[in-house]
């Protein structure tokens, strides 16, 4: 087994631990079983979840057994937000989301193949509704609630901020009891002695750790531990995992593989090395080389390309990554646009200024009008100037006539026309008739 703590520290992931020396010893004496929880608050995981998912994967690679806990029970309640009460979703909705998340998690962790015996490090997929759905109100209050101090619960940062604002329901106030009881159940059922999570979950995690001690006396599996990872921030001050079009999801129906690839490829030079450490499985020397290339030739975007290709392959597979790379090259004139399929073109043009037209290609206005309509130029006269200066392209072919119009031969996959101004400003036309 490798020293996973050293690995996580080098990658800048370790934020808090309860006793790092005791945890190191436990890991060295291992293998241990650890878990991280994922509540189904939407129908898909997003890139913000990757830090925790890949941390579990790193522990598995280091010879330990991860549990991916999907919160079919806690998801019916909702971890309190600092600002407002969560919307409560129906049981059927949450159950559907649980299935979605379970399928996504299976891409990152090695579970026991069907028909084979479980190996010591094979991951476990658990759903806390199994035990939270069985415990009754009396048991919850007598066996779990008696171990919680109201004073300590009121001192929690999220609770304080809500009480200073619009208040908090008893339902959300009690969430910490349910999440803490998860740790007790996983300790008992699987000998789980470590919970990981983001640093914003430190209070919930340590509450669970304390409940294991109070209910089970840390027996028979020994001391339980907690470890949190740093929350990611972006150098430009914007929120990680968001783009102008919204959250970057792992579900290809919500965020296309092309858009997913572009999210990573567009990473700021100030962020990309940190992202490589957190999200890739590249080693220290490989990342150091990419950091050097970024410093010496930032325009080549070697680090961003490596990051985008690894993450897109990991999440969507090699074929979708290949399509995303080809689409990126084609849009910027380094490959043949006609080779792209309709789904990839649609996804690519969804991320750039575009104009949609009913009817046939014969109904389209001039190229100069299309440039203005999709926002590549502020006006038709500006588009005409771009054409005269040699900076306007239709499907990567330079336009030389200011009165040029799109012909049927210019329509890709019977629906799309790609416009480009200069080297990097892409727009599109989508025919819906």
Short mmCIF file of C-alpha atoms in Angstrom, two decimals:
data_model
loop_
_atom_site.label_atom_id
_atom_site.label_comp_id
_atom_site.label_asym_id
_atom_site.label_seq_id
_atom_site.Cartn_x
_atom_site.Cartn_y
_atom_site.Cartn_z
CA UNK A 1 0.00 0.00 0.00
CA UNK A 2 1.23 3.49 -0.83
CA UNK A 3 1.18 6.34 1.71
CA UNK A 4 -2.13 7.85 0.71
CA UNK A 5 -1.85 10.75 3.19
CA UNK A 6 1.39 11.93 1.59
CA UNK A 7 -0.30 11.60 -1.81
CA UNK A 8 -3.30 13.66 -0.74
CA UNK A 9 -1.15 16.30 0.91
CA UNK A 10 0.98 16.71 -2.20
CA UNK A 11 -2.18 17.16 -4.24
CA UNK A 12 -3.36 19.90 -1.86
CA UNK A 13 -6.40 17.94 -0.80
CA UNK A 14 -6.09 17.58 2.97
CA UNK A 15 -7.97 20.29 4.85
CA UNK A 16 -8.73 18.76 8.28
CA UNK A 17 -8.18 15.48 10.10
CA UNK A 18 -9.01 14.52 13.67
CA UNK A 19 -5.64 12.89 14.39
CA UNK A 20 -3.38 12.58 11.41
CA UNK A 21 -0.76 10.43 13.19
CA UNK A 22 -3.39 7.95 14.39
CA UNK A 23 -4.91 7.91 10.90
CA UNK A 24 -1.52 7.25 9.31
CA UNK A 25 -0.98 4.31 11.67
CA UNK A 26 -4.43 2.92 10.94
CA UNK A 27 -3.80 3.16 7.20
CA UNK A 28 -0.36 1.56 7.54
CA UNK A 29 -1.86 -1.30 9.55
CA UNK A 30 -4.71 -1.58 7.03
CA UNK A 31 -6.35 -2.06 4.69
CA UNK A 32 -9.15 0.05 6.13
CA UNK A 33 -12.71 0.69 4.96
CA UNK A 34 -13.74 4.30 4.39
CA UNK A 35 -16.81 6.07 3.07
CA UNK A 36 -18.11 9.26 1.54
CA UNK A 37 -21.78 10.18 1.18
CA UNK A 38 -23.57 11.62 -1.84
CA UNK A 39 -27.10 12.93 -1.35
CA UNK A 40 -29.42 12.79 -4.39
CA UNK A 41 -30.34 16.49 -4.55
CA UNK A 42 -30.50 16.33 -8.36
CA UNK A 43 -30.67 13.71 -11.09
CA UNK A 44 -26.91 13.78 -11.67
CA UNK A 45 -23.62 14.35 -9.95
CA UNK A 46 -21.63 17.38 -11.10
CA UNK A 47 -17.94 18.27 -11.36
CA UNK A 48 -17.97 19.55 -7.78
CA UNK A 49 -18.49 15.94 -6.64
CA UNK A 50 -15.38 14.73 -8.47
CA UNK A 51 -13.05 15.79 -5.67
CA UNK A 52 -14.71 13.34 -3.29
CA UNK A 53 -15.28 10.59 -5.84
CA UNK A 54 -11.65 10.63 -6.97
CA UNK A 55 -10.44 10.77 -3.36
CA UNK A 56 -12.27 7.48 -2.79
CA UNK A 57 -10.66 6.13 -5.97
CA UNK A 58 -7.20 7.15 -4.73
CA UNK A 59 -7.76 5.29 -1.46
CA UNK A 60 -8.84 2.23 -3.44
CA UNK A 61 -5.72 2.41 -5.62
CA UNK A 62 -3.67 2.63 -2.41
CA UNK A 63 -5.12 -0.69 -1.25
CA UNK A 64 -8.14 0.32 0.85
CA UNK A 65 -11.87 -0.44 0.52
CA UNK A 66 -14.18 2.50 -0.31
CA UNK A 67 -17.90 2.72 0.35
CA UNK A 68 -19.89 5.08 -1.88
CA UNK A 69 -22.95 5.91 0.20
CA UNK A 70 -25.93 7.23 -1.74
CA UNK A 71 -28.33 9.07 0.54
CA UNK A 72 -31.69 7.60 -0.34
CA UNK A 73 -32.79 8.42 3.21
CA UNK A 74 -30.96 11.67 3.94
CA UNK A 75 -31.85 12.87 0.43
CA UNK A 76 -35.50 12.92 1.54
CA UNK A 77 -34.55 15.46 4.22
CA UNK A 78 -31.72 17.53 2.76
CA UNK A 79 -28.49 18.84 4.27
CA UNK A 80 -29.32 22.39 5.43
CA UNK A 81 -28.14 25.19 3.16
CA UNK A 82 -26.74 28.34 4.79
CA UNK A 83 -29.32 30.60 3.18
CA UNK A 84 -32.71 28.91 2.79
CA UNK A 85 -34.75 25.73 3.29
CA UNK A 86 -34.20 23.05 0.67
CA UNK A 87 -37.07 22.05 -1.56
CA UNK A 88 -38.40 18.69 -0.45
CA UNK A 89 -38.63 16.22 -3.35
CA UNK A 90 -41.04 13.31 -3.68
CA UNK A 91 -40.02 9.79 -2.68
CA UNK A 92 -40.29 8.59 -6.28
CA UNK A 93 -38.10 11.45 -7.52
CA UNK A 94 -35.42 10.77 -4.93
CA UNK A 95 -35.48 7.03 -5.67
CA UNK A 96 -34.94 7.76 -9.36
CA UNK A 97 -32.06 10.06 -8.58
CA UNK A 98 -30.50 7.43 -6.30
CA UNK A 99 -30.39 5.04 -9.26
CA UNK A 100 -28.78 7.69 -11.48
CA UNK A 101 -26.07 8.50 -8.94
CA UNK A 102 -25.32 4.85 -8.29
CA UNK A 103 -24.75 4.29 -12.01
CA UNK A 104 -22.45 7.29 -12.26
CA UNK A 105 -20.37 6.29 -9.25
CA UNK A 106 -19.71 2.89 -10.81
CA UNK A 107 -17.58 4.59 -13.49
CA UNK A 108 -14.96 5.68 -10.97
CA UNK A 109 -14.66 2.87 -8.45
CA UNK A 110 -13.91 -0.81 -8.95
CA UNK A 111 -16.82 -2.92 -7.77
CA UNK A 112 -16.95 -6.72 -7.73
CA UNK A 113 -17.60 -7.97 -11.27
CA UNK A 114 -20.79 -10.00 -11.64
CA UNK A 115 -20.23 -13.67 -10.92
CA UNK A 116 -16.90 -13.13 -9.13
CA UNK A 117 -15.98 -13.21 -5.46
CA UNK A 118 -15.34 -9.84 -3.83
CA UNK A 119 -11.73 -8.80 -3.47
CA UNK A 120 -10.67 -7.06 -0.22
CA UNK A 121 -10.51 -3.66 -1.93
CA UNK A 122 -13.65 -3.94 -4.08
CA UNK A 123 -15.89 -0.95 -3.49
CA UNK A 124 -19.28 -1.16 -1.79
CA UNK A 125 -22.33 0.78 -2.93
CA UNK A 126 -24.67 1.49 -0.01
CA UNK A 127 -27.98 3.33 0.37
CA UNK A 128 -28.75 4.78 3.81
CA UNK A 129 -32.48 4.38 3.30
CA UNK A 130 -31.85 0.72 4.18
CA UNK A 131 -31.36 1.61 7.86
CA UNK A 132 -32.92 5.07 8.09
CA UNK A 133 -36.14 3.64 6.68
CA UNK A 134 -36.25 1.05 9.47
CA UNK A 135 -35.50 3.14 12.56
CA UNK A 136 -38.63 4.49 14.27
CA UNK A 137 -39.08 7.87 15.95
CA UNK A 138 -38.70 6.49 19.48
CA UNK A 139 -35.44 4.73 18.60
CA UNK A 140 -34.10 7.81 16.83
CA UNK A 141 -34.78 10.01 19.86
CA UNK A 142 -33.74 7.52 22.57
CA UNK A 143 -30.76 5.83 20.93
CA UNK A 144 -29.37 8.61 18.74
CA UNK A 145 -30.82 11.96 19.80
CA UNK A 146 -29.82 11.60 23.46
CA UNK A 147 -26.15 11.84 22.41
CA UNK A 148 -26.56 15.29 20.85
CA UNK A 149 -26.30 18.57 22.73
CA UNK A 150 -28.76 21.23 21.62
CA UNK A 151 -26.18 23.88 22.56
CA UNK A 152 -23.63 22.34 20.19
CA UNK A 153 -26.20 21.95 17.42
CA UNK A 154 -27.22 25.62 17.75
CA UNK A 155 -23.56 26.66 17.54
CA UNK A 156 -23.13 25.08 14.10
CA UNK A 157 -22.37 27.74 11.50
CA UNK A 158 -25.17 26.77 9.12
CA UNK A 159 -27.73 26.72 11.92
CA UNK A 160 -26.58 30.10 13.24
CA UNK A 161 -26.80 31.74 9.82
CA UNK A 162 -30.30 30.35 9.25
CA UNK A 163 -31.55 31.36 12.69
CA UNK A 164 -30.28 34.88 12.06
CA UNK A 165 -32.28 34.89 8.82
CA UNK A 166 -35.50 33.14 7.86
CA UNK A 167 -35.13 30.30 10.35
CA UNK A 168 -34.89 26.53 9.97
CA UNK A 169 -37.39 23.69 10.19
CA UNK A 170 -36.97 20.91 12.74
CA UNK A 171 -36.62 18.55 9.78
CA UNK A 172 -33.42 20.16 8.52
CA UNK A 173 -32.20 20.83 12.07
CA UNK A 174 -32.28 17.05 12.64
CA UNK A 175 -30.28 16.20 9.52
CA UNK A 176 -27.04 15.86 11.49
CA UNK A 177 -28.57 13.01 13.54
CA UNK A 178 -29.30 11.02 10.41
CA UNK A 179 -25.90 11.56 8.80
CA UNK A 180 -24.14 10.72 12.06
CA UNK A 181 -26.14 7.51 12.35
CA UNK A 182 -24.86 6.56 8.89
CA UNK A 183 -21.33 6.39 10.30
CA UNK A 184 -22.51 4.15 13.16
CA UNK A 185 -24.24 1.77 10.74
CA UNK A 186 -21.29 1.59 8.36
CA UNK A 187 -18.92 1.06 11.30
CA UNK A 188 -21.07 -1.85 12.49
CA UNK A 189 -21.84 -3.42 9.12
CA UNK A 190 -18.51 -3.05 7.30
CA UNK A 191 -15.92 -2.05 9.90
CA UNK A 192 -15.74 1.41 8.32
CA UNK A 193 -13.32 3.62 10.28
CA UNK A 194 -12.89 6.71 8.09
CA UNK A 195 -15.32 9.23 6.62
CA UNK A 196 -14.15 11.70 3.98
CA UNK A 197 -15.88 14.77 2.61
CA UNK A 198 -15.49 18.43 1.75
CA UNK A 199 -14.34 20.82 4.48
CA UNK A 200 -17.86 22.28 4.61
CA UNK A 201 -18.97 18.89 5.99
CA UNK A 202 -16.53 18.90 8.92
CA UNK A 203 -19.25 19.46 11.52
CA UNK A 204 -21.44 16.64 10.20
CA UNK A 205 -18.48 14.27 9.89
CA UNK A 206 -17.10 14.87 13.38
CA UNK A 207 -20.61 14.53 14.82
CA UNK A 208 -20.76 11.06 13.27
CA UNK A 209 -17.32 10.23 14.59
CA UNK A 210 -18.42 11.23 18.09
CA UNK A 211 -21.60 9.16 17.78
CA UNK A 212 -19.57 6.05 16.93
CA UNK A 213 -17.58 6.60 20.11
CA UNK A 214 -20.66 7.24 22.25
CA UNK A 215 -22.83 4.40 20.90
CA UNK A 216 -20.19 1.72 20.25
CA UNK A 217 -17.16 2.85 22.26
CA UNK A 218 -15.03 2.50 19.11
CA UNK A 219 -15.42 -1.29 19.41
CA UNK A 220 -14.78 -3.73 17.88
CA UNK A 221 -13.08 -2.01 14.92
CA UNK A 222 -10.96 0.52 16.76
CA UNK A 223 -10.83 4.31 16.57
CA UNK A 224 -12.89 6.03 13.88
CA UNK A 225 -11.40 8.91 11.89
CA UNK A 226 -12.37 11.91 9.79
CA UNK A 227 -10.65 13.62 6.85
CA UNK A 228 -11.88 16.53 4.78
CA UNK A 229 -10.60 17.99 1.54
CA UNK A 230 -10.18 21.63 0.61
CA UNK A 231 -13.03 23.29 -1.26
CA UNK A 232 -11.98 24.49 -4.70
CA UNK A 233 -12.00 28.15 -5.59
CA UNK A 234 -11.13 29.75 -8.91
CA UNK A 235 -8.42 32.34 -9.38
CA UNK A 236 -10.85 34.76 -11.01
CA UNK A 237 -13.19 34.64 -8.04
CA UNK A 238 -16.06 32.84 -9.80
CA UNK A 239 -17.55 29.62 -8.44
CA UNK A 240 -15.90 26.36 -9.48
CA UNK A 241 -18.11 24.05 -11.54
CA UNK A 242 -20.21 26.79 -13.10
CA UNK A 243 -20.17 28.24 -16.60
CA UNK A 244 -22.28 30.88 -18.28
CA UNK A 245 -24.75 28.13 -19.18
CA UNK A 246 -24.92 26.76 -15.63
CA UNK A 247 -23.70 23.74 -13.66
CA UNK A 248 -21.32 21.28 -15.33
CA UNK A 249 -22.99 17.89 -14.83
CA UNK A 250 -21.59 14.39 -15.30
CA UNK A 251 -24.74 13.30 -17.14
CA UNK A 252 -24.12 13.72 -20.90
CA UNK A 253 -27.78 14.64 -21.41
CA UNK A 254 -27.36 17.64 -19.08
CA UNK A 255 -23.83 18.66 -20.08
CA UNK A 256 -22.62 17.32 -23.42
CA UNK A 257 -19.20 15.61 -23.58
CA UNK A 258 -18.07 18.49 -25.82
CA UNK A 259 -19.13 21.12 -23.26
CA UNK A 260 -17.57 19.01 -20.50
CA UNK A 261 -14.29 18.88 -22.44
CA UNK A 262 -14.38 22.62 -23.06
CA UNK A 263 -14.95 23.34 -19.35
CA UNK A 264 -11.59 21.79 -18.50
CA UNK A 265 -9.82 23.00 -21.66
CA UNK A 266 -10.78 26.58 -20.80
CA UNK A 267 -9.26 26.39 -17.31
CA UNK A 268 -7.31 29.48 -16.28
CA UNK A 269 -3.52 29.09 -16.40
CA UNK A 270 -3.53 30.06 -12.71
CA UNK A 271 -5.83 27.12 -11.87
CA UNK A 272 -4.84 24.33 -14.24
CA UNK A 273 -1.92 22.84 -12.29
CA UNK A 274 -4.05 22.72 -9.13
CA UNK A 275 -6.81 21.02 -11.13
CA UNK A 276 -4.35 18.46 -12.48
CA UNK A 277 -3.34 17.56 -8.93
CA UNK A 278 -6.93 17.31 -7.67
CA UNK A 279 -8.64 15.66 -10.63
CA UNK A 280 -6.07 13.72 -12.63
CA UNK A 281 -4.10 10.60 -11.83
CA UNK A 282 -0.93 12.00 -13.39
CA UNK A 283 2.20 11.75 -11.25
CA UNK A 284 4.40 14.47 -9.81
CA UNK A 285 6.93 14.53 -12.67
CA UNK A 286 4.23 14.60 -15.35
CA UNK A 287 2.41 17.49 -13.72
CA UNK A 288 5.70 19.35 -13.16
CA UNK A 289 6.42 19.04 -16.88
CA UNK A 290 2.98 20.36 -17.80
CA UNK A 291 3.45 23.24 -15.36
CA UNK A 292 6.74 24.11 -17.07
CA UNK A 293 5.05 24.03 -20.48
CA UNK A 294 2.30 26.33 -19.21
CA UNK A 295 4.87 28.83 -18.02
CA UNK A 296 6.98 28.70 -21.19
CA UNK A 297 4.26 28.34 -23.85
CA UNK A 298 0.86 29.16 -22.31
CA UNK A 299 -0.73 29.57 -25.74
CA UNK A 300 -0.20 25.83 -26.43
CA UNK A 301 -2.51 24.96 -23.48
CA UNK A 302 -0.76 21.62 -22.99
CA UNK A 303 -1.84 21.30 -19.36
CA UNK A 304 -5.45 22.16 -20.16
CA UNK A 305 -5.49 19.65 -23.00
CA UNK A 306 -4.11 16.89 -20.78
CA UNK A 307 -6.65 17.71 -18.08
CA UNK A 308 -9.59 17.87 -20.49
CA UNK A 309 -8.69 14.60 -22.21
CA UNK A 310 -8.16 12.67 -18.99
CA UNK A 311 -11.38 13.87 -17.32
CA UNK A 312 -13.55 13.50 -20.43
CA UNK A 313 -12.25 9.97 -20.97
CA UNK A 314 -12.79 9.12 -17.32
CA UNK A 315 -16.36 10.43 -17.22
CA UNK A 316 -17.60 9.78 -20.77
CA UNK A 317 -15.24 7.22 -22.28
CA UNK A 318 -12.57 7.27 -24.99
CA UNK A 319 -14.97 7.54 -27.94
CA UNK A 320 -16.79 10.60 -26.60
CA UNK A 321 -13.48 12.20 -25.72
CA UNK A 322 -12.24 11.60 -29.27
CA UNK A 323 -15.37 13.25 -30.67
CA UNK A 324 -14.96 16.24 -28.36
CA UNK A 325 -11.33 16.69 -29.41
CA UNK A 326 -12.25 16.41 -33.09
CA UNK A 327 -15.07 18.92 -32.68
CA UNK A 328 -12.76 21.36 -30.92
CA UNK A 329 -10.16 21.06 -33.67
CA UNK A 330 -12.76 21.31 -36.43
CA UNK A 331 -14.45 24.41 -35.06
CA UNK A 332 -11.16 26.26 -35.04
CA UNK A 333 -10.16 25.25 -38.54
CA UNK A 334 -7.70 22.44 -37.85
CA UNK A 335 -9.90 19.55 -38.99
CA UNK A 336 -12.77 18.81 -41.36
CA UNK A 337 -16.16 19.88 -40.04
CA UNK A 338 -17.96 17.47 -42.33
CA UNK A 339 -16.61 14.56 -40.27
CA UNK A 340 -18.58 15.60 -37.18
CA UNK A 341 -21.91 13.94 -36.41
CA UNK A 342 -25.06 15.95 -35.75
CA UNK A 343 -25.10 15.36 -31.98
CA UNK A 344 -21.55 16.63 -31.59
CA UNK A 345 -22.19 19.66 -33.79
CA UNK A 346 -25.33 20.51 -31.88
CA UNK A 347 -23.49 20.25 -28.56
CA UNK A 348 -20.59 22.35 -29.83
CA UNK A 349 -22.80 25.12 -31.19
CA UNK A 350 -24.84 25.14 -27.99
CA UNK A 351 -21.77 26.58 -26.28
CA UNK A 352 -21.27 29.52 -28.68
CA UNK A 353 -23.39 32.42 -29.99
CA UNK A 354 -25.94 30.98 -32.41
CA UNK A 355 -29.02 31.95 -34.32
CA UNK A 356 -31.89 29.60 -35.14
CA UNK A 357 -33.97 29.79 -38.32
CA UNK A 358 -37.20 28.12 -39.35
CA UNK A 359 -37.49 27.17 -42.98
CA UNK A 360 -34.99 26.10 -45.60
CA UNK A 361 -31.51 27.32 -46.46
CA UNK A 362 -33.02 29.41 -49.28
CA UNK A 363 -34.75 31.54 -46.63
CA UNK A 364 -31.51 32.50 -44.89
CA UNK A 365 -30.27 36.09 -45.13
CA UNK A 366 -26.75 36.98 -46.24
CA UNK A 367 -23.64 35.76 -44.41
CA UNK A 368 -23.09 39.29 -43.11
CA UNK A 369 -26.60 39.28 -41.63
CA UNK A 370 -25.99 35.89 -40.00
CA UNK A 371 -22.79 37.12 -38.38
CA UNK A 372 -24.70 40.03 -36.86
CA UNK A 373 -27.71 37.91 -35.85
CA UNK A 374 -25.66 35.40 -33.89
CA UNK A 375 -23.61 38.14 -32.23
CA UNK A 376 -20.22 37.52 -33.78
CA UNK A 377 -20.26 41.14 -34.91
CA UNK A 378 -22.23 44.06 -33.45
CA UNK A 379 -23.81 44.92 -36.79
CA UNK A 380 -24.13 43.92 -40.44
CA UNK A 381 -21.70 46.69 -41.44
CA UNK A 382 -19.12 45.30 -38.99
CA UNK A 383 -19.62 41.85 -40.52
CA UNK A 384 -19.04 43.27 -44.00
CA UNK A 385 -15.80 44.85 -42.79
CA UNK A 386 -14.69 41.51 -41.34
CA UNK A 387 -15.31 39.89 -44.73
CA UNK A 388 -13.38 42.63 -46.54
CA UNK A 389 -10.46 42.23 -44.12
CA UNK A 390 -10.33 38.45 -44.67
CA UNK A 391 -11.46 37.48 -41.16
CA UNK A 392 -14.82 35.85 -41.83
CA UNK A 393 -15.32 32.12 -42.41
CA UNK A 394 -18.22 29.78 -43.17
CA UNK A 395 -17.41 26.18 -42.22
CA UNK A 396 -13.74 27.22 -42.03
CA UNK A 397 -13.77 28.50 -45.62
CA UNK A 398 -12.86 32.17 -45.96
CA UNK A 399 -15.68 34.40 -47.23
CA UNK A 400 -14.53 36.95 -49.83
CA UNK A 401 -17.84 38.38 -51.09
CA UNK A 402 -19.66 40.83 -48.81
CA UNK A 403 -22.93 39.78 -50.44
CA UNK A 404 -22.27 36.04 -50.01
CA UNK A 405 -25.12 33.75 -49.01
CA UNK A 406 -25.17 30.26 -47.57
CA UNK A 407 -25.95 27.49 -50.04
CA UNK A 408 -27.34 24.02 -49.45
CA UNK A 409 -23.83 22.61 -49.89
CA UNK A 410 -22.77 24.63 -46.81
CA UNK A 411 -25.26 22.99 -44.46
CA UNK A 412 -23.69 20.32 -42.24
CA UNK A 413 -25.76 17.30 -41.21
CA UNK A 414 -28.77 19.03 -42.87
CA UNK A 415 -29.05 21.53 -39.99
CA UNK A 416 -25.86 23.38 -39.09
CA UNK A 417 -23.63 26.14 -40.43
CA UNK A 418 -20.49 27.12 -38.52
CA UNK A 419 -19.38 30.75 -38.61
CA UNK A 420 -16.03 32.05 -37.44
CA UNK A 421 -14.59 35.53 -37.03
CA UNK A 422 -10.82 35.58 -36.78
CA UNK A 423 -9.09 32.64 -35.13
CA UNK A 424 -11.21 31.94 -32.06
CA UNK A 425 -14.64 33.62 -32.27
CA UNK A 426 -17.14 30.91 -33.19
CA UNK A 427 -20.84 31.23 -33.92
CA UNK A 428 -23.44 29.08 -35.58
CA UNK A 429 -26.66 28.83 -37.52
CA UNK A 430 -29.16 26.06 -36.73
CA UNK A 431 -31.93 25.31 -39.19
CA UNK A 432 -35.05 23.96 -37.52
CA UNK A 433 -37.38 23.82 -40.52
#
